[in-house]
Short mmCIF file of C-alpha atoms in Angstrom, two decimals:
data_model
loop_
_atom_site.label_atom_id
_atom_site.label_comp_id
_atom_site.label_asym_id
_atom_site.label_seq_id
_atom_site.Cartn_x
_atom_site.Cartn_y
_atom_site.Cartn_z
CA UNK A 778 46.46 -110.53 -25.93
CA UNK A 779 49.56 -108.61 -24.68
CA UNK A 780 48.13 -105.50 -25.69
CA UNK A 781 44.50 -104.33 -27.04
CA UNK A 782 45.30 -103.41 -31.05
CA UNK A 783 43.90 -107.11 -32.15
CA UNK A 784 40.64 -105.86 -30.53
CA UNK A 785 40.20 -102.97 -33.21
CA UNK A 786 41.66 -104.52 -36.40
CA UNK A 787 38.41 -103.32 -37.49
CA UNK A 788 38.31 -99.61 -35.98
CA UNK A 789 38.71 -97.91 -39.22
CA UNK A 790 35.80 -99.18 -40.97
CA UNK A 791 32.68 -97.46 -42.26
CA UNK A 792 29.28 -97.28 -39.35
CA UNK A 793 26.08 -96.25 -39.57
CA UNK A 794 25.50 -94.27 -36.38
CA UNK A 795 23.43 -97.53 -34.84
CA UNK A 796 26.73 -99.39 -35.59
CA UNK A 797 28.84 -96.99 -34.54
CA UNK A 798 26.59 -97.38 -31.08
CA UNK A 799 26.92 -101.26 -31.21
CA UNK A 800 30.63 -101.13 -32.32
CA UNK A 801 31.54 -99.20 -29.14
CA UNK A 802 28.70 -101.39 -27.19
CA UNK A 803 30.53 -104.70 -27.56
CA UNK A 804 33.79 -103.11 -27.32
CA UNK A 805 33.41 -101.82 -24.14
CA UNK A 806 31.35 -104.92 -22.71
CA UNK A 807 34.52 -107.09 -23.84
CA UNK A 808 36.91 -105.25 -22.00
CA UNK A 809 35.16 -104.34 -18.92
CA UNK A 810 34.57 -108.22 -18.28
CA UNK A 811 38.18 -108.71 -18.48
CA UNK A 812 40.63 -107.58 -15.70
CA UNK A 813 43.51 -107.60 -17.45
CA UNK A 814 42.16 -106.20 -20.65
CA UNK A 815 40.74 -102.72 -18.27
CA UNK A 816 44.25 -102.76 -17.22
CA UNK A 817 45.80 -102.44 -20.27
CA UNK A 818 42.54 -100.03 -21.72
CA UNK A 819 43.93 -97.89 -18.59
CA UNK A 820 47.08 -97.03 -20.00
CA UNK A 821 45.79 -95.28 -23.16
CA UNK A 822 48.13 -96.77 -25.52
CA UNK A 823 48.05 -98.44 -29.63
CA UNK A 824 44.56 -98.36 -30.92
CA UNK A 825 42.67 -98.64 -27.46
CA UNK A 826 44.02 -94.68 -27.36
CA UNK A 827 42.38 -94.16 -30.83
CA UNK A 828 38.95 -95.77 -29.55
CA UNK A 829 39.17 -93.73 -26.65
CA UNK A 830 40.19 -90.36 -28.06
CA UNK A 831 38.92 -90.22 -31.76
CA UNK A 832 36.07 -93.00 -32.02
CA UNK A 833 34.30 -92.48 -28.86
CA UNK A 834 33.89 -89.10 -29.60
CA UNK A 835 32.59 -89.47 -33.28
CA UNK A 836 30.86 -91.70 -31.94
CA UNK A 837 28.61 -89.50 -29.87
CA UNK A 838 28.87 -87.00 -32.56
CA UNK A 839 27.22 -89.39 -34.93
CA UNK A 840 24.33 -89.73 -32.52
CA UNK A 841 23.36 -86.33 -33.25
CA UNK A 842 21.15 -84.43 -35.31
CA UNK A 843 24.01 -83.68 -37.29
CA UNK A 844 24.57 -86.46 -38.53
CA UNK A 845 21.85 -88.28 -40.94
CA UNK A 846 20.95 -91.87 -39.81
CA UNK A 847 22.11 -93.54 -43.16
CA UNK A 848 25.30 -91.85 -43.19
CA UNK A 849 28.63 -93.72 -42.65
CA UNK A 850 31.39 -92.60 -40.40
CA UNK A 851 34.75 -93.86 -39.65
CA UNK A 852 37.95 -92.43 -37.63
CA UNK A 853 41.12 -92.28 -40.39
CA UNK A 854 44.20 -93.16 -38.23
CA UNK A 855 47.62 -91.44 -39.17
CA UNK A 856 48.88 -87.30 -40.17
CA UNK A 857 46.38 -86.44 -43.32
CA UNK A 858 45.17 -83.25 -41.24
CA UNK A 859 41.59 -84.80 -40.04
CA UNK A 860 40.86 -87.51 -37.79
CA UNK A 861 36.97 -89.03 -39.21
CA UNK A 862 35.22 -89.23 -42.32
CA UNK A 863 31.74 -88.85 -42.77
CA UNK A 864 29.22 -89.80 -45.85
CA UNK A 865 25.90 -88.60 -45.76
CA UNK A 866 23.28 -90.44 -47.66
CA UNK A 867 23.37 -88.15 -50.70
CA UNK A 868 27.30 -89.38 -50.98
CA UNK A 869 28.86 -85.99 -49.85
CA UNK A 870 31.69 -86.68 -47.83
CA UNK A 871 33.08 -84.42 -45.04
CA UNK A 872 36.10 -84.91 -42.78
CA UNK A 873 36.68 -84.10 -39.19
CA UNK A 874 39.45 -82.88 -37.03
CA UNK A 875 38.66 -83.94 -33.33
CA UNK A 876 40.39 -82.33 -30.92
CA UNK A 877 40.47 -82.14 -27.14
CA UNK A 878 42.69 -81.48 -23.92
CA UNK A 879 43.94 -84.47 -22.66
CA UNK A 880 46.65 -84.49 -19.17
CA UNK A 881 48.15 -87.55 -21.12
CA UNK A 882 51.45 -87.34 -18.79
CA UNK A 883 49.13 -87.36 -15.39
CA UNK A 884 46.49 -89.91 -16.70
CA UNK A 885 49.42 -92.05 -17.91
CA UNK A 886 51.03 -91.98 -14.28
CA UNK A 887 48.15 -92.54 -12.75
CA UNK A 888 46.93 -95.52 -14.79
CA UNK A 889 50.23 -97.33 -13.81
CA UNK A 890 49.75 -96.37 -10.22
CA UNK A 891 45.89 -97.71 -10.31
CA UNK A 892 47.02 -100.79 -12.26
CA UNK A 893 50.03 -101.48 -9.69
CA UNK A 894 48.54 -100.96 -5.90
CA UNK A 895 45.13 -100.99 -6.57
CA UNK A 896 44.05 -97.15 -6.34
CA UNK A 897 44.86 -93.93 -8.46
CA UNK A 898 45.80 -90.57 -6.78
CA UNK A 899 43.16 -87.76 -6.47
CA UNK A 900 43.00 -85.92 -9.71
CA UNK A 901 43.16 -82.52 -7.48
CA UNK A 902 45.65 -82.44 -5.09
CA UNK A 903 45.84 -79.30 -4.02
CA UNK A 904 43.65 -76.87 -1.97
CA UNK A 905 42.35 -74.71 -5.27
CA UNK A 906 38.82 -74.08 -4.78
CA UNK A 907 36.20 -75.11 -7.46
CA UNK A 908 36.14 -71.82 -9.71
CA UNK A 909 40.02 -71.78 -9.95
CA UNK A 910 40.47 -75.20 -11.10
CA UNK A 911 37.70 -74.38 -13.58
CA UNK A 912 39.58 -71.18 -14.51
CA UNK A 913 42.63 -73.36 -15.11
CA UNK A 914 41.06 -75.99 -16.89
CA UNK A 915 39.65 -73.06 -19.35
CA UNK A 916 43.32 -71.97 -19.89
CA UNK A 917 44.65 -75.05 -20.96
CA UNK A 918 41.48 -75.99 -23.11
CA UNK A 919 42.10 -72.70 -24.52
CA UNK A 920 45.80 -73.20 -25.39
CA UNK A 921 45.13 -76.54 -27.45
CA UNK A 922 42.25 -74.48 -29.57
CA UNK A 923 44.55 -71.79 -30.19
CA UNK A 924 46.72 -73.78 -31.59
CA UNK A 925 43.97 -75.08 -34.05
CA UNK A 926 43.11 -71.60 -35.28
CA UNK A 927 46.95 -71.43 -36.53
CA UNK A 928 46.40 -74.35 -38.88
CA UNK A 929 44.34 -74.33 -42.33
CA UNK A 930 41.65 -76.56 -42.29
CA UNK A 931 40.18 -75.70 -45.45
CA UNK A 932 37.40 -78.31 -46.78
CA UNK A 933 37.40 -80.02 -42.96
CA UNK A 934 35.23 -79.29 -39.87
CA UNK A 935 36.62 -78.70 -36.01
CA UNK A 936 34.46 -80.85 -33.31
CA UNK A 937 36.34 -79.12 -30.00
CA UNK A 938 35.48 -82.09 -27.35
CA UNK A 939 35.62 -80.67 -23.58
CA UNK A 940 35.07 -83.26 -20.59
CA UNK A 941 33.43 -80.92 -17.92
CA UNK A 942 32.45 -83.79 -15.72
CA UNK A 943 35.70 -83.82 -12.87
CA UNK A 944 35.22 -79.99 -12.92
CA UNK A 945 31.67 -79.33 -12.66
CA UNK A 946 29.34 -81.92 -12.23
CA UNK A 947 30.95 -84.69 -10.08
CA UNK A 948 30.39 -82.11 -7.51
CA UNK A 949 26.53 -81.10 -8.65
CA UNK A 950 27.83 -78.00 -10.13
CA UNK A 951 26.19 -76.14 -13.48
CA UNK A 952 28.84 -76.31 -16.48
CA UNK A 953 26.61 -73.92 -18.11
CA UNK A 954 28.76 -71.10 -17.30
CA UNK A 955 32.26 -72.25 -18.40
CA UNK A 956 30.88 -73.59 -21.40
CA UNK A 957 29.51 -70.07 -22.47
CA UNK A 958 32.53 -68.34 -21.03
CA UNK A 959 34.66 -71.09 -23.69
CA UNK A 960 32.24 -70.42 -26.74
CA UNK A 961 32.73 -66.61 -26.26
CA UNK A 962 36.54 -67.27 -26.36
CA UNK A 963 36.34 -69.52 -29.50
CA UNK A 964 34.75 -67.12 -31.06
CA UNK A 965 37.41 -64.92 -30.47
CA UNK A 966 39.85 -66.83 -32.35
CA UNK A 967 39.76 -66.87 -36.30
CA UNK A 968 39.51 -70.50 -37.65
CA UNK A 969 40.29 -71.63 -41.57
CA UNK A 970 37.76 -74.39 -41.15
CA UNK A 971 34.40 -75.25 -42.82
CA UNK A 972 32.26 -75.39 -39.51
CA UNK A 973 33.33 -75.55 -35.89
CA UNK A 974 31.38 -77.65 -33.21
CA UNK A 975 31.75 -77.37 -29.54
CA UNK A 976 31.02 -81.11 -27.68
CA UNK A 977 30.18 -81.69 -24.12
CA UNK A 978 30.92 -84.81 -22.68
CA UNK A 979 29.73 -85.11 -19.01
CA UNK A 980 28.79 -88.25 -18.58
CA UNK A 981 25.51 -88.17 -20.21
CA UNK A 982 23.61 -90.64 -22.13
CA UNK A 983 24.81 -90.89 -25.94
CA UNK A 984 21.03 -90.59 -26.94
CA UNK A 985 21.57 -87.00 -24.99
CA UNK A 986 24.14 -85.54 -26.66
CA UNK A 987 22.18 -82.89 -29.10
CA UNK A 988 21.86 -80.59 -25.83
CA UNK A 989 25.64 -80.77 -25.31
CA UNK A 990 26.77 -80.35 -29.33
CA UNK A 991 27.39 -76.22 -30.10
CA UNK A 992 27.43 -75.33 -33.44
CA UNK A 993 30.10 -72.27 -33.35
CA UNK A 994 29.59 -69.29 -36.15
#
């Protein structure tokens, strides 16, 4: 397998939220026990970038109490507006944009440079302290929801996924303040959406993600 999309022939499929958890279970397991398949996973490209990016997050958002556990989700590849689908038990249907700041360019570079010699670079290389890089990383998170609130999403929701972990708690600090600092600023912004969600990820358990999912009003 020269690359990873014959893996997730069956990504786009309708879960329950325990299959979503055993779909991304097995997944994982299978490519973790193969070297050349975590290579390949590295480089964030074809559908392992989808199950990285879109599914993993639903995922974890259809763990929480937002999500009934008879409903079906599924991520909807390609440019309808909305990235996931999900059917609640009474049949009503709502769709999902999923967004996030990525550093594709530097985690791209990196992942050849792990892949190639063995080790990746460190993600800071520079002397900022810890509040600046926050700062920074607030800008740019910023800049992609922005960019959201200039779009009509009419009849679909906006689940804002921020990954606080190389900024706050790989070095035992609190997120808590850059996360209310970033739902103040959201708030800020005027959205043509039917709800907006603000999601956490941090490294935490999956069956912890309710305390890291803010509804945004």
């Amino acid at each position: 397998m020269n690359n990873l999309d014959d893996l997730f022939t069956d990504l786009e499929e309708y879960r329950t939220p325990q299959e979503m958890k055993l779909y991304f279970e097995k997944k994982k397991q299978i490519i973790n026990n193969n070297e050349k398949y975590i290579s390949i996973a590295r480089l964030k490209t074809g559908k392992v970038k989808k199950f990285i990016e879109e599914f993993y997050p639903l995922y974890l958002f259809s763990q929480s109490r937002f999500v009934d556990n008879y409903a079906k989700c599924k991520i909807i590849l390609g440019n309808q507006g909305y990235d996931a689908s999900i059917v609640q038990k009474d049949d009503t249907e709502s769709f999902i944009e999923l967004t996030s700041y990525i550093d594709g360019k530097w985690e791209y570079q990196d992942a050849k440079r792990l892949n190639s010699r063995g080790y990746g670079d460190i993600r800071f290389g520079d002397y900022k302290n810890l509040n600046a890089r926050g700062n920074d990383y607030l800008k740019d998170v910023l800049k992609n929801i922005k960019k959201k609130s200039l779009k009509d999403y009419s009849g679909i929701s906006l689940l804002f996924a921020v990954d606080t972990f190389d900024y706050f708690e790989v070095y035992d600090h609190s997120s808590k303040p850059f996360i209310k600092e970033l739902i103040k600023e959201i708030k800020s912004f005027k959205f043509k959406a039917d709800k907006m969600y603000l999601m956490v990820i941090n490294n935490q358990n999956a069956s912890q993600i309710d305390q890291n999912i803010y509804p945004i009003s």
